[in-house]
PDB file of C-alpha atoms in Angstrom:
ATOM      1  CA  MET A   1     -39.300  20.776 -14.241  1.00 92.00           C
ATOM      2  CA  GLN A   2     -39.719  17.408 -12.570  1.00 96.00           C
ATOM      3  CA  TYR A   3     -38.967  16.790  -8.922  1.00 97.00           C
ATOM      4  CA  ARG A   4     -37.411  14.324  -6.534  1.00 98.00           C
ATOM      5  CA  THR A   5     -37.019  14.295  -2.787  1.00 98.00           C
ATOM      6  CA  ILE A   6     -34.226  14.679  -0.273  1.00 98.00           C
ATOM      7  CA  ALA A   7     -35.817  13.229   2.859  1.00 96.00           C
ATOM      8  CA  ASP A   8     -39.061  15.208   3.166  1.00 94.00           C
ATOM      9  CA  THR A   9     -37.884  18.113   0.972  1.00 97.00           C
ATOM     10  CA  THR A  10     -38.964  18.277  -2.663  1.00 98.00           C
ATOM     11  CA  VAL A  11     -36.307  19.582  -5.061  1.00 98.00           C
ATOM     12  CA  SER A  12     -35.813  19.750  -8.794  1.00 98.00           C
ATOM     13  CA  ALA A  13     -34.581  16.503 -10.344  1.00 98.00           C
ATOM     14  CA  ILE A  14     -31.561  18.418 -11.688  1.00 98.00           C
ATOM     15  CA  GLY A  15     -29.589  20.725  -9.422  1.00 98.00           C
ATOM     16  CA  LEU A  16     -26.992  23.403 -10.086  1.00 98.00           C
ATOM     17  CA  GLY A  17     -23.398  22.661  -9.176  1.00 96.00           C
ATOM     18  CA  ALA A  18     -22.137  26.155  -8.376  1.00 97.00           C
ATOM     19  CA  MET A  19     -18.428  25.405  -7.984  1.00 96.00           C
ATOM     20  CA  PRO A  20     -17.388  26.633 -11.478  1.00 94.00           C
ATOM     21  CA  LEU A  21     -18.690  30.085 -10.563  1.00 96.00           C
ATOM     22  CA  SER A  22     -15.943  30.594  -7.959  1.00 95.00           C
ATOM     23  CA  ILE A  23     -12.861  28.525  -8.752  1.00 93.00           C
ATOM     24  CA  GLU A  24     -10.112  29.017 -11.333  1.00 92.00           C
ATOM     25  CA  HIS A  25     -11.275  30.424 -14.697  1.00 90.00           C
ATOM     26  CA  ARG A  26     -14.507  31.577 -13.085  1.00 95.00           C
ATOM     27  CA  PRO A  27     -16.766  34.033 -14.907  1.00 95.00           C
ATOM     28  CA  ASP A  28     -17.230  37.602 -13.769  1.00 97.00           C
ATOM     29  CA  GLU A  29     -19.912  38.196 -11.154  1.00 97.00           C
ATOM     30  CA  GLN A  30     -22.489  39.458 -13.635  1.00 97.00           C
ATOM     31  CA  GLN A  31     -22.301  36.225 -15.621  1.00 97.00           C
ATOM     32  CA  ALA A  32     -22.175  34.122 -12.461  1.00 97.00           C
ATOM     33  CA  ILE A  33     -25.342  35.658 -11.063  1.00 98.00           C
ATOM     34  CA  ALA A  34     -27.017  35.404 -14.466  1.00 98.00           C
ATOM     35  CA  THR A  35     -26.202  31.677 -14.410  1.00 97.00           C
ATOM     36  CA  VAL A  36     -27.861  31.222 -11.012  1.00 98.00           C
ATOM     37  CA  HIS A  37     -30.887  33.205 -12.156  1.00 98.00           C
ATOM     38  CA  ALA A  38     -31.126  31.114 -15.337  1.00 98.00           C
ATOM     39  CA  ALA A  39     -31.182  28.004 -13.168  1.00 98.00           C
ATOM     40  CA  LEU A  40     -33.995  29.415 -11.052  1.00 98.00           C
ATOM     41  CA  ASP A  41     -35.919  30.473 -14.171  1.00 98.00           C
ATOM     42  CA  ALA A  42     -35.598  26.879 -15.446  1.00 98.00           C
ATOM     43  CA  GLY A  43     -37.160  25.536 -12.252  1.00 98.00           C
ATOM     44  CA  VAL A  44     -33.966  24.426 -10.495  1.00 98.00           C
ATOM     45  CA  THR A  45     -34.528  24.426  -6.727  1.00 98.00           C
ATOM     46  CA  LEU A  46     -31.325  22.717  -5.545  1.00 98.00           C
ATOM     47  CA  ILE A  47     -28.030  24.613  -5.499  1.00 98.00           C
ATOM     48  CA  ASP A  48     -24.867  22.805  -4.424  1.00 98.00           C
ATOM     49  CA  THR A  49     -22.030  24.854  -2.933  1.00 98.00           C
ATOM     50  CA  ALA A  50     -19.236  24.558  -0.335  1.00 97.00           C
ATOM     51  CA  ASP A  51     -17.117  26.829   1.818  1.00 97.00           C
ATOM     52  CA  SER A  52     -14.040  25.637  -0.110  1.00 94.00           C
ATOM     53  CA  TYR A  53     -15.357  26.638  -3.529  1.00 95.00           C
ATOM     54  CA  HIS A  54     -13.009  29.545  -4.086  1.00 95.00           C
ATOM     55  CA  TRP A  55      -9.804  30.354  -5.930  1.00 94.00           C
ATOM     56  CA  HIS A  56      -7.470  32.396  -3.732  1.00 94.00           C
ATOM     57  CA  ALA A  57      -6.434  31.588  -0.192  1.00 93.00           C
ATOM     58  CA  ASP A  58      -8.080  34.645   1.374  1.00 94.00           C
ATOM     59  CA  GLU A  59     -11.585  34.165  -0.063  1.00 95.00           C
ATOM     60  CA  ALA A  60     -13.017  31.139   1.732  1.00 93.00           C
ATOM     61  CA  GLY A  61     -16.785  31.073   1.301  1.00 95.00           C
ATOM     62  CA  HIS A  62     -16.665  32.947  -2.023  1.00 97.00           C
ATOM     63  CA  ASN A  63     -19.259  30.661  -3.601  1.00 97.00           C
ATOM     64  CA  GLU A  64     -21.611  30.748  -0.625  1.00 98.00           C
ATOM     65  CA  LEU A  65     -21.556  34.549  -0.592  1.00 98.00           C
ATOM     66  CA  LEU A  66     -22.132  34.602  -4.350  1.00 98.00           C
ATOM     67  CA  ILE A  67     -25.149  32.299  -4.062  1.00 98.00           C
ATOM     68  CA  ALA A  68     -26.574  34.444  -1.254  1.00 98.00           C
ATOM     69  CA  ARG A  69     -26.229  37.579  -3.392  1.00 98.00           C
ATOM     70  CA  ALA A  70     -27.752  35.879  -6.431  1.00 98.00           C
ATOM     71  CA  LEU A  71     -30.778  34.707  -4.452  1.00 98.00           C
ATOM     72  CA  ALA A  72     -31.239  38.135  -2.872  1.00 97.00           C
ATOM     73  CA  ARG A  73     -31.208  39.812  -6.290  1.00 97.00           C
ATOM     74  CA  TYR A  74     -33.607  37.382  -7.919  1.00 97.00           C
ATOM     75  CA  GLY A  75     -36.959  38.880  -8.707  1.00 93.00           C
ATOM     76  CA  GLY A  76     -38.998  35.761  -7.973  1.00 94.00           C
ATOM     77  CA  ASP A  77     -39.799  33.590  -4.994  1.00 95.00           C
ATOM     78  CA  THR A  78     -36.780  31.660  -3.677  1.00 97.00           C
ATOM     79  CA  SER A  79     -38.394  30.236  -0.550  1.00 95.00           C
ATOM     80  CA  GLY A  80     -38.475  26.756  -2.125  1.00 96.00           C
ATOM     81  CA  VAL A  81     -34.784  26.720  -3.023  1.00 98.00           C
ATOM     82  CA  LEU A  82     -32.588  24.315  -1.058  1.00 98.00           C
ATOM     83  CA  VAL A  83     -28.996  25.498  -0.793  1.00 98.00           C
ATOM     84  CA  ALA A  84     -26.795  22.539   0.103  1.00 98.00           C
ATOM     85  CA  THR A  85     -23.325  23.424   1.304  1.00 98.00           C
ATOM     86  CA  LYS A  86     -20.333  21.443   2.522  1.00 98.00           C
ATOM     87  CA  GLY A  87     -17.532  21.725   5.039  1.00 97.00           C
ATOM     88  CA  GLY A  88     -14.324  19.871   5.775  1.00 96.00           C
ATOM     89  CA  ARG A  89     -12.106  20.888   2.877  1.00 95.00           C
ATOM     90  CA  GLY A  90      -9.900  23.902   2.247  1.00 94.00           C
ATOM     91  CA  ARG A  91      -7.941  25.551  -0.548  1.00 93.00           C
ATOM     92  CA  PRO A  92      -4.583  27.123   0.291  1.00 91.00           C
ATOM     93  CA  GLY A  93      -4.620  29.069  -2.975  1.00 91.00           C
ATOM     94  CA  ASP A  94      -2.028  27.022  -4.868  1.00 91.00           C
ATOM     95  CA  GLY A  95      -4.597  24.815  -6.595  1.00 89.00           C
ATOM     96  CA  SER A  96      -4.459  22.078  -3.969  1.00 92.00           C
ATOM     97  CA  TRP A  97      -7.179  20.861  -1.608  1.00 94.00           C
ATOM     98  CA  THR A  98      -6.862  20.076   2.081  1.00 95.00           C
ATOM     99  CA  VAL A  99      -9.065  17.960   4.347  1.00 96.00           C
ATOM    100  CA  THR A 100      -9.962  18.864   7.942  1.00 97.00           C
ATOM    101  CA  GLY A 101     -12.602  16.705   9.583  1.00 97.00           C
ATOM    102  CA  SER A 102     -12.195  17.513  13.272  1.00 98.00           C
ATOM    103  CA  PRO A 103     -15.454  18.184  15.110  1.00 98.00           C
ATOM    104  CA  GLU A 104     -14.234  21.600  16.199  1.00 98.00           C
ATOM    105  CA  HIS A 105     -13.482  22.643  12.630  1.00 97.00           C
ATOM    106  CA  LEU A 106     -16.748  21.312  11.228  1.00 98.00           C
ATOM    107  CA  LYS A 107     -18.839  23.112  13.845  1.00 98.00           C
ATOM    108  CA  ARG A 108     -17.057  26.415  13.221  1.00 97.00           C
ATOM    109  CA  ALA A 109     -17.299  25.909   9.482  1.00 98.00           C
ATOM    110  CA  ALA A 110     -21.037  25.227   9.592  1.00 98.00           C
ATOM    111  CA  GLU A 111     -21.699  28.326  11.675  1.00 98.00           C
ATOM    112  CA  ALA A 112     -19.621  30.427   9.266  1.00 98.00           C
ATOM    113  CA  SER A 113     -21.462  28.955   6.269  1.00 98.00           C
ATOM    114  CA  ALA A 114     -24.836  29.766   7.828  1.00 98.00           C
ATOM    115  CA  ASN A 115     -23.708  33.353   8.356  1.00 98.00           C
ATOM    116  CA  ARG A 116     -22.506  33.700   4.766  1.00 98.00           C
ATOM    117  CA  LEU A 117     -25.720  32.220   3.395  1.00 98.00           C
ATOM    118  CA  GLY A 118     -27.765  34.473   5.672  1.00 97.00           C
ATOM    119  CA  VAL A 119     -29.823  31.652   7.159  1.00 97.00           C
ATOM    120  CA  GLU A 120     -30.642  30.611  10.694  1.00 96.00           C
ATOM    121  CA  ALA A 121     -30.200  26.946   9.787  1.00 97.00           C
ATOM    122  CA  ILE A 122     -28.535  25.337   6.758  1.00 98.00           C
ATOM    123  CA  GLY A 123     -31.032  23.236   4.802  1.00 98.00           C
ATOM    124  CA  LEU A 124     -28.501  20.514   3.928  1.00 98.00           C
ATOM    125  CA  TYR A 125     -24.962  20.415   5.304  1.00 98.00           C
ATOM    126  CA  GLN A 126     -22.573  17.821   3.893  1.00 98.00           C
ATOM    127  CA  LEU A 127     -19.279  16.547   5.234  1.00 98.00           C
ATOM    128  CA  HIS A 128     -17.121  17.168   2.188  1.00 96.00           C
ATOM    129  CA  LYS A 129     -14.618  14.324   2.545  1.00 97.00           C
ATOM    130  CA  PRO A 130     -13.467  11.897   5.242  1.00 97.00           C
ATOM    131  CA  ASP A 131     -10.318  13.024   7.017  1.00 98.00           C
ATOM    132  CA  PRO A 132      -7.923  10.073   7.413  1.00 97.00           C
ATOM    133  CA  ALA A 133      -6.464  11.759  10.500  1.00 97.00           C
ATOM    134  CA  VAL A 134      -9.807  11.862  12.323  1.00 98.00           C
ATOM    135  CA  PRO A 135     -11.948   8.855  13.257  1.00 98.00           C
ATOM    136  CA  TRP A 136     -14.994   8.828  10.979  1.00 98.00           C
ATOM    137  CA  ALA A 137     -17.372   8.517  13.906  1.00 98.00           C
ATOM    138  CA  GLU A 138     -15.990  11.741  15.405  1.00 98.00           C
ATOM    139  CA  SER A 139     -16.507  13.714  12.191  1.00 98.00           C
ATOM    140  CA  VAL A 140     -20.020  12.334  11.764  1.00 98.00           C
ATOM    141  CA  GLY A 141     -20.662  13.020  15.436  1.00 98.00           C
ATOM    142  CA  ALA A 142     -20.105  16.712  14.700  1.00 98.00           C
ATOM    143  CA  LEU A 143     -22.977  16.543  12.212  1.00 98.00           C
ATOM    144  CA  ARG A 144     -25.106  14.984  14.943  1.00 98.00           C
ATOM    145  CA  ASP A 145     -24.241  17.874  17.257  1.00 98.00           C
ATOM    146  CA  LEU A 146     -25.043  20.415  14.529  1.00 98.00           C
ATOM    147  CA  LEU A 147     -28.424  18.778  13.967  1.00 98.00           C
ATOM    148  CA  ASP A 148     -29.169  18.784  17.691  1.00 98.00           C
ATOM    149  CA  ALA A 149     -28.146  22.435  17.967  1.00 98.00           C
ATOM    150  CA  GLY A 150     -30.377  23.443  15.063  1.00 98.00           C
ATOM    151  CA  THR A 151     -27.447  24.828  13.052  1.00 98.00           C
ATOM    152  CA  ILE A 152     -28.351  22.471  10.209  1.00 98.00           C
ATOM    153  CA  ARG A 153     -31.667  20.863   9.282  1.00 98.00           C
ATOM    154  CA  ALA A 154     -30.278  17.787   7.504  1.00 98.00           C
ATOM    155  CA  ALA A 155     -26.910  16.131   7.005  1.00 98.00           C
ATOM    156  CA  GLY A 156     -25.138  14.573   4.059  1.00 98.00           C
ATOM    157  CA  ILE A 157     -21.784  12.922   3.418  1.00 98.00           C
ATOM    158  CA  SER A 158     -19.556  13.069   0.360  1.00 98.00           C
ATOM    159  CA  ASN A 159     -16.741  11.002  -1.175  1.00 97.00           C
ATOM    160  CA  VAL A 160     -17.551   8.012   1.017  1.00 98.00           C
ATOM    161  CA  THR A 161     -17.548   4.224   0.975  1.00 98.00           C
ATOM    162  CA  CYS A 162     -20.421   1.877   1.757  1.00 98.00           C
ATOM    163  CA  ALA A 163     -18.944   1.172   5.188  1.00 98.00           C
ATOM    164  CA  GLN A 164     -18.814   4.891   5.929  1.00 98.00           C
ATOM    165  CA  ILE A 165     -22.408   5.325   4.770  1.00 98.00           C
ATOM    166  CA  ARG A 166     -23.570   2.557   7.083  1.00 98.00           C
ATOM    167  CA  GLU A 167     -21.659   3.959  10.055  1.00 98.00           C
ATOM    168  CA  ALA A 168     -22.956   7.478   9.414  1.00 98.00           C
ATOM    169  CA  HIS A 169     -26.499   6.142   9.079  1.00 98.00           C
ATOM    170  CA  ALA A 170     -26.170   4.371  12.420  1.00 98.00           C
ATOM    171  CA  ILE A 171     -25.015   7.591  14.096  1.00 98.00           C
ATOM    172  CA  LEU A 172     -27.353  10.072  12.387  1.00 98.00           C
ATOM    173  CA  GLY A 173     -30.446   7.986  11.709  1.00 97.00           C
ATOM    174  CA  ASP A 174     -33.036  10.003   9.810  1.00 97.00           C
ATOM    175  CA  GLY A 175     -30.746  13.025  10.051  1.00 98.00           C
ATOM    176  CA  LEU A 176     -28.637  11.551   7.251  1.00 98.00           C
ATOM    177  CA  VAL A 177     -30.409  12.326   3.981  1.00 98.00           C
ATOM    178  CA  SER A 178     -27.846  12.337   1.171  1.00 98.00           C
ATOM    179  CA  VAL A 179     -24.655  10.927  -0.306  1.00 98.00           C
ATOM    180  CA  GLN A 180     -22.580  12.870  -2.824  1.00 98.00           C
ATOM    181  CA  ASN A 181     -19.951  10.882  -4.711  1.00 97.00           C
ATOM    182  CA  GLN A 182     -18.404  11.175  -8.140  1.00 96.00           C
ATOM    183  CA  TYR A 183     -20.507   9.241 -10.635  1.00 96.00           C
ATOM    184  CA  SER A 184     -20.848   9.588 -14.390  1.00 94.00           C
ATOM    185  CA  PRO A 185     -20.768   7.547 -17.609  1.00 93.00           C
ATOM    186  CA  ALA A 186     -16.978   7.518 -17.345  1.00 91.00           C
ATOM    187  CA  VAL A 187     -16.615   7.021 -13.571  1.00 93.00           C
ATOM    188  CA  ARG A 188     -18.880   4.409 -12.011  1.00 94.00           C
ATOM    189  CA  ASP A 189     -16.737   3.326  -9.069  1.00 94.00           C
ATOM    190  CA  SER A 190     -19.532   4.401  -6.734  1.00 97.00           C
ATOM    191  CA  GLU A 191     -22.079   1.955  -8.102  1.00 97.00           C
ATOM    192  CA  PRO A 192     -22.156   0.095  -4.732  1.00 98.00           C
ATOM    193  CA  GLU A 193     -22.688   3.377  -2.889  1.00 98.00           C
ATOM    194  CA  LEU A 194     -25.510   4.284  -5.286  1.00 98.00           C
ATOM    195  CA  GLN A 195     -27.200   0.955  -4.676  1.00 98.00           C
ATOM    196  CA  LEU A 196     -26.835   1.290  -0.901  1.00 98.00           C
ATOM    197  CA  SER A 197     -28.221   4.830  -1.018  1.00 98.00           C
ATOM    198  CA  THR A 198     -31.206   3.515  -2.948  1.00 98.00           C
ATOM    199  CA  GLU A 199     -31.773   0.794  -0.335  1.00 98.00           C
ATOM    200  CA  LEU A 200     -31.556   3.289   2.533  1.00 98.00           C
ATOM    201  CA  GLY A 201     -33.666   5.938   0.809  1.00 97.00           C
ATOM    202  CA  LEU A 202     -30.820   8.463   0.728  1.00 98.00           C
ATOM    203  CA  ALA A 203     -30.627  10.987  -2.087  1.00 98.00           C
ATOM    204  CA  PHE A 204     -27.580  10.316  -4.278  1.00 98.00           C
ATOM    205  CA  LEU A 205     -26.093  13.506  -5.748  1.00 98.00           C
ATOM    206  CA  PRO A 206     -23.511  12.622  -8.421  1.00 97.00           C
ATOM    207  CA  TRP A 207     -20.768  15.205  -8.690  1.00 93.00           C
ATOM    208  CA  SER A 208     -19.070  15.683 -12.053  1.00 92.00           C
ATOM    209  CA  PRO A 209     -22.030  13.866 -13.651  1.00 94.00           C
ATOM    210  CA  LEU A 210     -20.933  14.656 -17.210  1.00 92.00           C
ATOM    211  CA  GLY A 211     -17.579  12.890 -17.014  1.00 86.00           C
ATOM    212  CA  GLY A 212     -16.968  11.046 -20.278  1.00 79.00           C
ATOM    213  CA  ILE A 213     -19.344  13.326 -22.153  1.00 82.00           C
ATOM    214  CA  SER A 214     -17.606  16.662 -21.898  1.00 62.00           C
ATOM    215  CA  ARG A 215     -14.907  18.265 -19.870  1.00 48.00           C
ATOM    216  CA  SER A 216     -15.975  19.690 -16.562  1.00 42.00           C
ATOM    217  CA  SER A 217     -14.222  22.114 -14.266  1.00 37.00           C
ATOM    218  CA  LEU A 218     -14.613  19.376 -11.662  1.00 39.00           C
ATOM    219  CA  ASP A 219     -12.580  16.973 -13.765  1.00 40.00           C
ATOM    220  CA  GLY A 220      -9.410  19.034 -13.873  1.00 43.00           C
ATOM    221  CA  PRO A 221      -7.711  20.688 -16.836  1.00 42.00           C
ATOM    222  CA  SER A 222      -6.461  17.609 -18.654  1.00 40.00           C
ATOM    223  CA  GLY A 223      -8.207  15.697 -21.383  1.00 43.00           C
ATOM    224  CA  ALA A 224     -10.217  16.780 -24.375  1.00 50.00           C
ATOM    225  CA  ALA A 225     -13.972  16.658 -24.656  1.00 53.00           C
ATOM    226  CA  SER A 226     -15.126  13.252 -25.778  1.00 58.00           C
ATOM    227  CA  ALA A 227     -17.040  12.763 -29.013  1.00 62.00           C
ATOM    228  CA  GLY A 228     -18.570   9.964 -31.015  1.00 75.00           C
ATOM    229  CA  THR A 229     -19.921   7.989 -28.063  1.00 85.00           C
ATOM    230  CA  ALA A 230     -23.299   6.289 -27.910  1.00 90.00           C
ATOM    231  CA  PHE A 231     -24.439   9.297 -25.894  1.00 91.00           C
ATOM    232  CA  HIS A 232     -23.537  11.569 -28.806  1.00 89.00           C
ATOM    233  CA  ARG A 233     -25.217   9.302 -31.361  1.00 91.00           C
ATOM    234  CA  ILE A 234     -28.485   9.077 -29.430  1.00 93.00           C
ATOM    235  CA  ALA A 235     -28.329  12.820 -28.782  1.00 92.00           C
ATOM    236  CA  ALA A 236     -28.093  13.455 -32.527  1.00 92.00           C
ATOM    237  CA  GLU A 237     -31.054  11.152 -33.147  1.00 94.00           C
ATOM    238  CA  ARG A 238     -33.064  12.965 -30.457  1.00 94.00           C
ATOM    239  CA  GLY A 239     -31.952  16.441 -31.493  1.00 93.00           C
ATOM    240  CA  VAL A 240     -30.633  17.272 -28.033  1.00 92.00           C
ATOM    241  CA  SER A 241     -27.207  17.679 -26.440  1.00 91.00           C
ATOM    242  CA  PRO A 242     -25.095  14.703 -25.310  1.00 91.00           C
ATOM    243  CA  GLN A 243     -25.105  16.290 -21.870  1.00 93.00           C
ATOM    244  CA  GLN A 244     -28.895  15.940 -21.704  1.00 95.00           C
ATOM    245  CA  ILE A 245     -28.639  12.270 -22.651  1.00 95.00           C
ATOM    246  CA  ALA A 246     -26.041  11.711 -19.908  1.00 95.00           C
ATOM    247  CA  LEU A 247     -28.235  13.392 -17.294  1.00 97.00           C
ATOM    248  CA  ALA A 248     -31.304  11.451 -18.448  1.00 97.00           C
ATOM    249  CA  TRP A 249     -29.254   8.246 -18.151  1.00 97.00           C
ATOM    250  CA  LEU A 250     -28.305   9.195 -14.598  1.00 97.00           C
ATOM    251  CA  LEU A 251     -31.911   9.918 -13.667  1.00 98.00           C
ATOM    252  CA  ALA A 252     -32.854   6.472 -14.976  1.00 97.00           C
ATOM    253  CA  ARG A 253     -30.268   4.769 -12.750  1.00 97.00           C
ATOM    254  CA  SER A 254     -32.336   5.177  -9.577  1.00 98.00           C
ATOM    255  CA  PRO A 255     -35.182   7.325  -8.280  1.00 98.00           C
ATOM    256  CA  VAL A 256     -32.825   8.691  -5.606  1.00 98.00           C
ATOM    257  CA  VAL A 257     -30.376  10.178  -8.128  1.00 98.00           C
ATOM    258  CA  ILE A 258     -30.320  13.982  -8.353  1.00 98.00           C
ATOM    259  CA  PRO A 259     -27.435  15.142 -10.589  1.00 97.00           C
ATOM    260  CA  VAL A 260     -25.809  18.505  -9.853  1.00 97.00           C
ATOM    261  CA  PRO A 261     -24.022  19.455 -13.096  1.00 95.00           C
ATOM    262  CA  GLY A 262     -21.718  22.423 -12.873  1.00 94.00           C
ATOM    263  CA  ALA A 263     -22.344  25.481 -15.002  1.00 94.00           C
ATOM    264  CA  SER A 264     -20.658  28.815 -15.556  1.00 94.00           C
ATOM    265  CA  ARG A 265     -22.974  30.098 -18.306  1.00 94.00           C
ATOM    266  CA  PRO A 266     -26.762  30.505 -18.358  1.00 95.00           C
ATOM    267  CA  ALA A 267     -27.031  28.410 -21.522  1.00 93.00           C
ATOM    268  CA  SER A 268     -25.332  25.441 -19.844  1.00 93.00           C
ATOM    269  CA  ILE A 269     -27.745  25.145 -16.939  1.00 95.00           C
ATOM    270  CA  ARG A 270     -30.744  25.793 -19.188  1.00 95.00           C
ATOM    271  CA  ASP A 271     -29.651  22.861 -21.332  1.00 94.00           C
ATOM    272  CA  SER A 272     -29.029  20.611 -18.314  1.00 95.00           C
ATOM    273  CA  ALA A 273     -32.425  21.426 -16.798  1.00 97.00           C
ATOM    274  CA  GLN A 274     -34.160  20.247 -19.969  1.00 96.00           C
ATOM    275  CA  ALA A 275     -32.851  16.714 -19.378  1.00 97.00           C
ATOM    276  CA  VAL A 276     -35.774  16.055 -17.042  1.00 97.00           C
ATOM    277  CA  GLN A 277     -38.055  16.021 -20.089  1.00 95.00           C
ATOM    278  CA  LEU A 278     -36.205  13.083 -21.674  1.00 96.00           C
ATOM    279  CA  LYS A 279     -37.333   9.535 -21.070  1.00 96.00           C
ATOM    280  CA  LEU A 280     -34.870   7.111 -22.581  1.00 97.00           C
ATOM    281  CA  SER A 281     -36.310   3.946 -24.071  1.00 97.00           C
ATOM    282  CA  THR A 282     -35.287   0.488 -22.954  1.00 97.00           C
ATOM    283  CA  VAL A 283     -33.433   0.064 -26.246  1.00 97.00           C
ATOM    284  CA  GLU A 284     -31.560   3.331 -25.765  1.00 97.00           C
ATOM    285  CA  LEU A 285     -30.617   2.474 -22.197  1.00 96.00           C
ATOM    286  CA  THR A 286     -29.348  -0.925 -23.339  1.00 96.00           C
ATOM    287  CA  GLN A 287     -27.263   0.716 -26.039  1.00 95.00           C
ATOM    288  CA  LEU A 288     -25.787   3.176 -23.573  1.00 95.00           C
ATOM    289  CA  GLU A 289     -25.012   0.463 -21.047  1.00 91.00           C
ATOM    290  CA  ALA A 290     -23.275  -1.616 -23.703  1.00 91.00           C
ATOM    291  CA  ALA A 291     -21.078   1.332 -24.653  1.00 84.00           C
ATOM    292  CA  LEU A 292     -19.928   2.185 -21.129  1.00 87.00           C
ATOM    293  CA  PRO A 293     -16.326   1.416 -20.196  1.00 78.00           C
ATOM    294  CA  SER A 294     -16.000  -1.711 -18.104  1.00 71.00           C
TER     295      SER A 294
END
């Protein structure tokens, strides 16, 4: 495994996106825990979860509890694992997502997440999405309060614009350590946010990083897996999966990028973790760039 940093914390250059282990079409618990353990065996030390990663309305925190059980049952040392969770979204159970960014909700949510994870302080707590009904500064201010109270050790923001990153950085200072936006070969709308994160030294955690390469549970049920792209051609030449090529391409975008591909099977995260061993050539990167949708 190779490593990158989130502020002063060293983590694996590829993380595990744990959402597929708890939402619709999730695997049974035995397979889910085996997937987490496979990630740990592969050297993954960053696990991304959220209190809203669940299926039914009455099981908020399902994914956090699952991750806590998986870590507790692992036979090796997990002291170096950073579990990053999020708050500010909900799932009523009908497949939809809600957004609640009030300070009161975020503080309660963070305390509940810490209890489910069994930790005194959450290593990285991320505001899941801006709430249009709540001033951004108030939501970010709740993260400031959580940092001051010691409920969380570091703060992140997700699904944000450059202006929101700058405002959050002004409020949180060094307490802000990460940005998590959708970013992949198929979806590069957050290129400005990636560049700003690089300038500010913030870790950039692309969610749904394999968009355009294969279907992901994060991408929704529509659309078939893509095939025949430059990623697939270079993968065939290299004798690796297209997913590994996509993750290697992401890692080459900036030293602050730490992809968190989702997985629901041990084989998937083992394959993703191997992407850190790939170093794409200048020619390959040029070919991939030329093939990306404009």
